[in-house]
CSV table of C-alpha atoms and ligand atoms in Angstrom, one decimal:
chain,number,residue,atom,x,y,z
A,1,MET,CA,213.4,146.5,63.4
A,2,SER,CA,217.0,147.4,64.5
A,3,ASP,CA,218.9,150.3,63.2
A,4,SER,CA,221.3,148.0,61.3
A,5,ASP,CA,219.0,148.0,58.3
A,6,GLY,CA,219.4,151.8,58.0
A,7,THR,CA,215.8,153.0,58.4
A,8,ASN,CA,216.2,154.7,61.8
A,9,ASN,CA,215.8,158.4,61.7
A,10,ARG,CA,215.2,158.8,65.5
A,11,ILE,CA,218.9,159.6,66.0
A,12,LYS,CA,218.8,163.2,64.7
A,13,TYR,CA,222.4,164.0,65.8
A,14,ALA,CA,225.5,162.3,67.3
A,15,TYR,CA,227.7,163.8,69.9
A,16,PHE,CA,231.1,164.4,68.4
A,17,LEU,CA,233.9,164.6,71.0
A,18,HIS,CA,237.5,163.6,70.3
A,19,GLY,CA,238.9,161.1,72.7
A,20,TRP,CA,235.8,160.7,74.9
A,21,CYS,CA,235.6,157.2,76.3
A,22,PRO,CA,232.1,155.6,76.8
A,23,LYS,CA,233.4,153.3,79.6
A,24,THR,CA,235.0,156.0,81.7
A,25,GLY,CA,233.9,159.4,80.4
A,26,SER,CA,231.4,161.7,82.1
A,27,LYS,CA,228.1,161.9,80.3
A,28,SER,CA,227.4,165.4,81.5
A,29,VAL,CA,230.8,166.5,80.0
A,30,LEU,CA,229.9,164.8,76.7
A,31,ALA,CA,226.4,166.4,76.6
A,32,SER,CA,227.7,169.9,77.5
A,33,THR,CA,230.9,170.1,75.4
A,34,ALA,CA,230.4,167.8,72.4
A,35,ARG,CA,229.5,169.2,69.0
A,36,LYS,CA,226.1,167.8,67.8
A,37,VAL,CA,226.6,166.5,64.3
A,38,LEU,CA,223.8,165.8,61.8
A,39,VAL,CA,224.0,162.8,59.5
A,40,SER,CA,224.6,165.2,56.7
A,41,GLU,CA,227.5,166.9,58.5
A,42,TYR,CA,229.5,163.6,59.0
A,43,GLU,CA,233.1,163.6,58.0
A,44,PRO,CA,235.4,160.5,58.0
A,45,ARG,CA,237.7,162.1,60.6
A,46,MET,CA,234.8,161.9,63.1
A,47,ASP,CA,234.9,158.0,63.1
A,48,GLN,CA,235.2,156.6,66.6
A,49,HIS,CA,234.4,159.9,68.2
A,50,LEU,CA,230.6,159.9,67.6
A,51,PHE,CA,228.3,158.9,70.4
A,52,CYS,CA,224.6,158.2,70.8
A,53,PRO,CA,222.4,160.9,72.5
A,54,GLY,CA,220.5,158.1,74.2
A,55,CYS,CA,223.0,155.6,75.5
A,56,PHE,CA,226.3,157.4,74.9
A,57,THR,CA,227.9,154.4,73.1
A,58,PRO,CA,229.7,154.8,69.8
A,59,LEU,CA,227.8,155.4,66.6
A,60,VAL,CA,228.8,155.0,62.9
A,61,ARG,CA,227.2,156.5,59.9
A,62,VAL,CA,225.8,154.1,57.4
A,63,PRO,CA,226.6,154.1,54.6
A,64,LYS,CA,229.9,155.8,55.5
A,65,ASP,CA,230.8,157.4,52.2
A,66,LYS,CA,227.4,158.2,50.5
A,67,ALA,CA,224.4,160.3,51.5
A,68,VAL,CA,222.0,157.6,50.4
A,69,PHE,CA,221.9,153.8,50.4
A,70,SER,CA,221.9,152.0,47.0
A,71,ASN,CA,218.1,151.5,47.5
A,72,GLY,CA,217.6,155.3,47.8
A,73,ARG,CA,217.1,155.5,51.6
A,74,LYS,CA,218.9,158.3,53.4
A,75,ALA,CA,222.1,157.6,55.4
A,76,CYS,CA,221.7,157.4,59.2
A,77,PHE,CA,223.6,156.9,62.4
A,78,ALA,CA,223.7,153.3,63.8
A,79,HIS,CA,225.0,151.6,66.9
A,80,ILE,CA,227.9,149.2,66.8
A,81,PRO,CA,227.8,145.5,67.8
A,82,THR,CA,230.5,145.9,70.4
A,83,TYR,CA,228.1,147.6,72.8
A,84,ARG,CA,225.1,145.4,72.1
A,85,SER,CA,224.8,144.7,75.8
A,86,VAL,CA,224.0,148.4,76.5
A,87,LEU,CA,220.2,148.8,76.1
A,88,CYS,CA,219.1,151.8,74.1
A,89,ASP,CA,215.6,152.5,72.9
A,90,LEU,CA,217.1,154.5,70.0
A,91,ARG,CA,218.3,151.2,68.4
A,92,SER,CA,214.7,150.6,67.5
A,93,THR,CA,212.9,152.4,64.8
A,94,LYS,CA,209.7,152.2,66.8
A,95,PRO,CA,209.4,154.5,69.8
A,96,GLU,CA,208.5,153.0,73.2
A,97,GLY,CA,207.3,154.9,76.2
A,98,LYS,CA,209.5,154.8,79.2
A,99,HIS,CA,208.3,153.3,82.5
A,100,TYR,CA,209.9,153.7,85.9
A,101,VAL,CA,210.5,151.0,88.5
A,102,ASP,CA,209.5,153.1,91.5
A,103,GLU,CA,208.7,156.7,92.6
A,104,GLU,CA,212.3,157.3,93.7
A,105,GLN,CA,213.6,156.5,90.3
A,106,ALA,CA,211.1,158.8,88.6
A,107,LYS,CA,211.9,161.6,91.0
A,108,GLN,CA,215.6,161.2,90.4
A,109,ALA,CA,215.0,161.4,86.7
A,110,ILE,CA,213.2,164.7,87.2
A,111,GLU,CA,216.0,166.0,89.4
A,112,ASP,CA,218.5,165.0,86.7
A,113,HIS,CA,216.5,166.8,84.0
A,114,GLU,CA,216.0,163.5,82.2
A,115,LEU,CA,212.2,163.5,82.7
A,116,VAL,CA,209.7,166.5,82.7
A,117,VAL,CA,206.1,166.1,83.8
A,118,VAL,CA,204.1,168.9,82.2
A,119,SER,CA,200.7,169.3,84.0
A,120,SER,CA,199.6,172.2,81.8
A,121,PHE,CA,200.8,175.0,79.5
A,122,LEU,CA,200.6,178.6,80.6
A,123,ASP,CA,197.5,180.6,79.7
A,124,ALA,CA,199.3,183.9,79.8
A,125,PRO,CA,202.8,185.3,80.3
A,126,PRO,CA,203.9,184.5,83.8
A,127,ASP,CA,204.1,187.1,86.5
A,128,ALA,CA,207.8,187.9,86.9
A,129,SER,CA,207.7,187.0,90.6
A,130,GLU,CA,206.5,183.5,89.8
A,131,VAL,CA,209.3,182.7,87.3
A,132,LYS,CA,212.0,180.6,88.6
A,133,SER,CA,215.1,182.2,87.0
A,134,GLY,CA,217.4,179.6,85.5
A,135,VAL,CA,221.0,179.6,86.9
A,136,TYR,CA,222.1,178.4,83.5
A,137,ASP,CA,220.1,178.3,80.3
A,138,GLN,CA,219.2,174.6,80.6
A,139,THR,CA,216.5,175.6,83.0
A,140,PRO,CA,213.7,177.2,81.0
A,141,VAL,CA,212.9,180.5,82.5
A,142,GLU,CA,209.2,180.3,81.6
A,143,ASP,CA,208.5,177.1,83.6
A,144,ILE,CA,206.8,177.5,86.9
A,145,ASP,CA,206.1,174.7,89.5
A,146,GLY,CA,202.9,172.9,89.0
A,147,PRO,CA,201.0,170.7,91.5
A,148,ILE,CA,202.2,167.4,92.8
A,149,SER,CA,200.2,164.9,90.6
A,150,ASN,CA,199.5,161.2,90.2
A,151,VAL,CA,201.5,160.2,87.1
A,152,PRO,CA,200.8,156.8,85.4
A,153,ILE,CA,204.4,156.0,84.3
A,154,ALA,CA,205.1,153.0,86.6
A,155,ARG,CA,206.3,149.7,85.1
A,156,HIS,CA,203.5,148.2,87.0
A,157,THR,CA,200.2,148.7,85.2
A,158,GLY,CA,197.7,150.7,87.2
A,159,GLU,CA,200.2,152.1,89.6
A,160,THR,CA,200.8,155.9,89.7
A,161,PHE,CA,203.6,158.0,91.3
A,162,ARG,CA,203.2,161.3,93.1
A,163,LEU,CA,205.6,163.6,91.2
A,164,PRO,CA,206.3,167.3,90.9
A,165,THR,CA,205.1,168.8,87.7
A,166,LYS,CA,205.8,171.9,85.6
A,167,ILE,CA,203.4,174.4,84.1
A,168,SER,CA,205.4,175.0,80.9
A,169,THR,CA,205.4,176.6,77.5
A,170,ILE,CA,206.2,175.3,74.1
A,171,ASN,CA,208.6,178.2,73.9
A,172,SER,CA,210.6,176.7,76.7
A,173,LEU,CA,210.7,173.3,74.8
A,174,CYS,CA,212.1,175.2,71.8
A,175,ARG,CA,214.9,176.7,73.8
A,176,ASN,CA,217.7,174.0,74.0
A,177,PHE,CA,215.6,172.1,71.6
A,178,ASP,CA,218.5,169.8,70.6
A,179,HIS,CA,219.0,168.7,74.3
A,180,ASN,CA,215.2,168.5,74.9
A,181,LEU,CA,214.7,166.1,71.9
A,182,TYR,CA,216.1,163.2,73.9
A,183,ARG,CA,214.5,164.1,77.3
A,184,TYR,CA,211.4,162.2,78.4
A,185,TYR,CA,208.2,164.2,78.7
A,186,VAL,CA,204.8,163.4,80.1
A,187,PHE,CA,202.4,165.9,78.5
A,188,PRO,CA,198.9,166.7,79.8
A,189,GLY,CA,196.6,163.7,79.6
A,190,GLN,CA,199.3,161.4,78.4
A,191,ARG,CA,200.0,158.1,80.0
A,192,ALA,CA,203.6,157.4,79.1
A,193,ALA,CA,206.9,159.3,79.3
A,194,MET,CA,208.0,159.8,75.7
A,195,ARG,CA,211.2,161.2,74.3
A,196,LEU,CA,210.4,164.6,72.8
A,197,VAL,CA,211.7,163.3,69.4
A,198,ASP,CA,209.0,160.6,69.5
A,199,ALA,CA,206.2,162.9,70.8
A,200,LEU,CA,206.4,165.3,67.9
A,201,VAL,CA,203.8,164.8,65.2
A,202,ASN,CA,204.3,166.2,61.7
A,203,ILE,CA,201.4,168.4,60.5
A,204,ARG,CA,201.9,166.9,57.1
A,205,SER,CA,200.7,163.5,58.4
A,206,VAL,CA,197.4,164.9,59.7
A,207,THR,CA,194.3,164.1,57.7
A,208,GLU,CA,191.5,164.1,60.4
A,209,THR,CA,190.2,166.0,63.3
A,210,THR,CA,191.1,164.8,66.8
A,211,ASP,CA,189.8,165.3,70.3
A,212,THR,CA,193.0,164.6,72.1
A,213,PRO,CA,195.6,167.3,72.1
A,214,ARG,CA,199.1,166.4,70.9
A,215,LEU,CA,202.4,168.1,70.1
A,216,TYR,CA,202.6,169.1,66.4
A,217,TYR,CA,205.2,170.7,64.2
A,218,GLY,CA,204.7,172.3,60.8
A,219,ARG,CA,206.3,174.6,58.4
A,220,ILE,CA,204.7,178.0,57.5
A,221,LEU,CA,203.5,178.4,53.9
A,222,HIS,CA,201.8,181.7,54.3
A,223,SER,CA,200.6,184.0,57.1
A,224,PHE,CA,198.2,187.0,57.0
A,225,ASN,CA,195.9,189.2,59.1
A,226,ALA,CA,192.4,188.2,58.2
A,227,GLY,CA,190.8,191.6,58.9
A,228,ARG,CA,189.4,193.7,56.1
A,229,ASN,CA,191.2,196.7,57.6
A,230,PRO,CA,193.9,194.7,59.5
A,231,LYS,CA,194.1,195.5,63.2
A,232,PRO,CA,196.0,193.6,65.9
A,233,SER,CA,192.7,192.4,67.3
A,234,ASN,CA,191.8,190.5,64.1
A,235,LEU,CA,192.6,186.8,63.6
A,236,ARG,CA,195.9,186.0,61.9
A,237,MET,CA,195.7,182.9,59.7
A,238,THR,CA,198.9,181.1,59.5
A,239,LYS,CA,198.8,178.4,56.8
A,240,LEU,CA,201.1,175.4,57.2
A,241,PHE,CA,202.3,172.8,54.7
A,242,ALA,CA,199.7,170.1,54.9
A,243,ASN,CA,198.9,166.6,53.8
A,244,GLY,CA,197.8,166.4,50.1
A,245,ALA,CA,194.6,164.6,51.2
A,246,ILE,CA,193.2,167.8,52.9
A,247,ALA,CA,192.3,171.2,51.6
A,248,ASP,CA,194.5,173.2,53.9
A,249,PHE,CA,195.8,173.5,57.5
A,250,TYR,CA,195.9,176.7,59.6
A,251,LEU,CA,197.1,177.9,62.9
A,252,LYS,CA,194.4,180.4,63.9
A,253,ASP,CA,195.0,183.0,66.7
A,254,VAL,CA,194.7,186.7,67.3
A,255,ASP,CA,197.2,188.8,65.3
A,256,SER,CA,198.6,190.6,68.3
A,257,ILE,CA,199.5,187.3,70.0
A,258,GLN,CA,201.0,185.7,66.9
A,259,THR,CA,203.0,188.9,66.5
A,260,GLU,CA,204.3,188.6,70.0
A,261,LYS,CA,205.5,185.1,69.1
A,262,GLY,CA,207.3,186.5,66.1
A,263,ILE,CA,204.8,185.2,63.5
A,264,SER,CA,204.2,187.7,60.7
A,265,ASP,CA,203.6,187.9,56.9
A,266,THR,CA,207.3,187.3,56.5
A,267,SER,CA,207.5,184.1,58.5
A,268,VAL,CA,207.3,181.8,55.4
A,269,ASN,CA,209.3,178.6,55.9
A,270,ARG,CA,209.7,179.0,59.7
A,271,ILE,CA,208.8,175.9,61.8
A,272,VAL,CA,206.1,176.3,64.4
A,273,LEU,CA,205.5,173.9,67.3
A,274,ILE,CA,201.9,173.7,68.6
A,275,TRP,CA,200.1,171.8,71.4
A,276,GLY,CA,196.5,171.3,70.5
A,277,ALA,CA,193.6,169.3,69.1
A,278,ILE,CA,192.7,169.4,65.4
A,279,THR,CA,189.4,170.9,64.4
A,280,TRP,CA,187.6,171.8,61.2
A,281,ASN,CA,188.2,175.1,59.5
A,282,GLY,CA,185.7,175.4,56.6
A,283,VAL,CA,186.7,172.5,54.3
A,284,GLY,CA,190.2,172.3,55.8
A,285,LEU,CA,191.7,171.7,59.3
A,286,CYS,CA,193.2,173.9,61.9
A,287,ILE,CA,194.4,174.3,65.4
A,288,ASN,CA,192.2,177.1,66.7
A,289,ARG,CA,193.3,179.6,69.3
A,290,PRO,CA,195.8,177.6,71.3
A,291,LYS,CA,196.6,179.1,74.7
A,292,TRP,CA,199.5,181.6,75.1
A,293,GLY,CA,202.0,178.9,76.2
A,294,GLU,CA,200.9,176.3,73.6
A,295,TYR,CA,202.8,177.4,70.5
A,296,ALA,CA,206.1,179.0,69.5
A,297,LEU,CA,208.4,179.4,66.5
A,298,LEU,CA,211.4,177.0,66.6
A,299,PRO,CA,214.7,178.9,66.4
A,300,THR,CA,216.0,178.4,62.9
A,301,LYS,CA,219.3,176.9,64.1
A,302,TYR,CA,217.2,173.8,65.0
A,303,ASP,CA,215.3,173.5,61.7
A,304,ALA,CA,217.6,170.7,60.4
A,305,LEU,CA,216.5,168.5,63.3
A,306,LEU,CA,213.0,168.5,61.8
A,307,GLU,CA,214.0,168.2,58.2
A,308,ASP,CA,210.7,166.6,57.1
A,309,ALA,CA,208.6,169.6,58.3
B,401,LIG,ZN1,221.9,154.6,71.9
């Protein structure tokens, strides 16, 4: 399906920059100076100055003047036919993994911050001496260099590339989350580079346990210390909005660690991102004790990008 039928919600924002030209303009200038506009923030004056976060060609909002289509579907951004020759995976409603022609191309994508290979997430806060401090805030300060690994993202099936990896944290994904949404990531155990926007799984869609960890997001319904006489060493149970087909869904971890991450009794409605596998919790489901680097609260300024949480 193409985005012309108005079902595409993979384009969460458009770059809005007056007078920028897709044929001659600098992409890095666009990415660093344009305002990021949500579908709901669209105004007619922005026409012809909105650009795709994937291919940088012009976007329009459809329908232009209403928040919903006549059939009730929400408005969205769509590409224009003039630039049909520019390939963009965001034209499709169906995410595809990205494959690279050769190792050089993949290495270049890593250098250009378009691709990140995450070999694992941090177990504990990094030693200050290990942290590579970012010159500017696009470089997540919690990432440390991981091993050179064989990564199966070649166009040629079965071929792997030897690539530098990062030992990262979900917190660093949440920083500059809007930019990160359209970067490609290879997460631990995964065999394709996916844009972050396509790798994220809504907790509300989860109805079963899983063995394979994935990246989930959910909205907090309720959070409490499970101790009879609450102490920081007790478990904190953070209940997330869940699928109607299951009893409930919890993020379970020690209170002191959740507190460190800003999760408390008053975190209702905040969005949390968690890397993990889904296990049973009584009659419901949970992600049980993710590692220190495997979950974080999303800064509220990005909530609108995950409006279905
Ligand atoms: Zn595009």
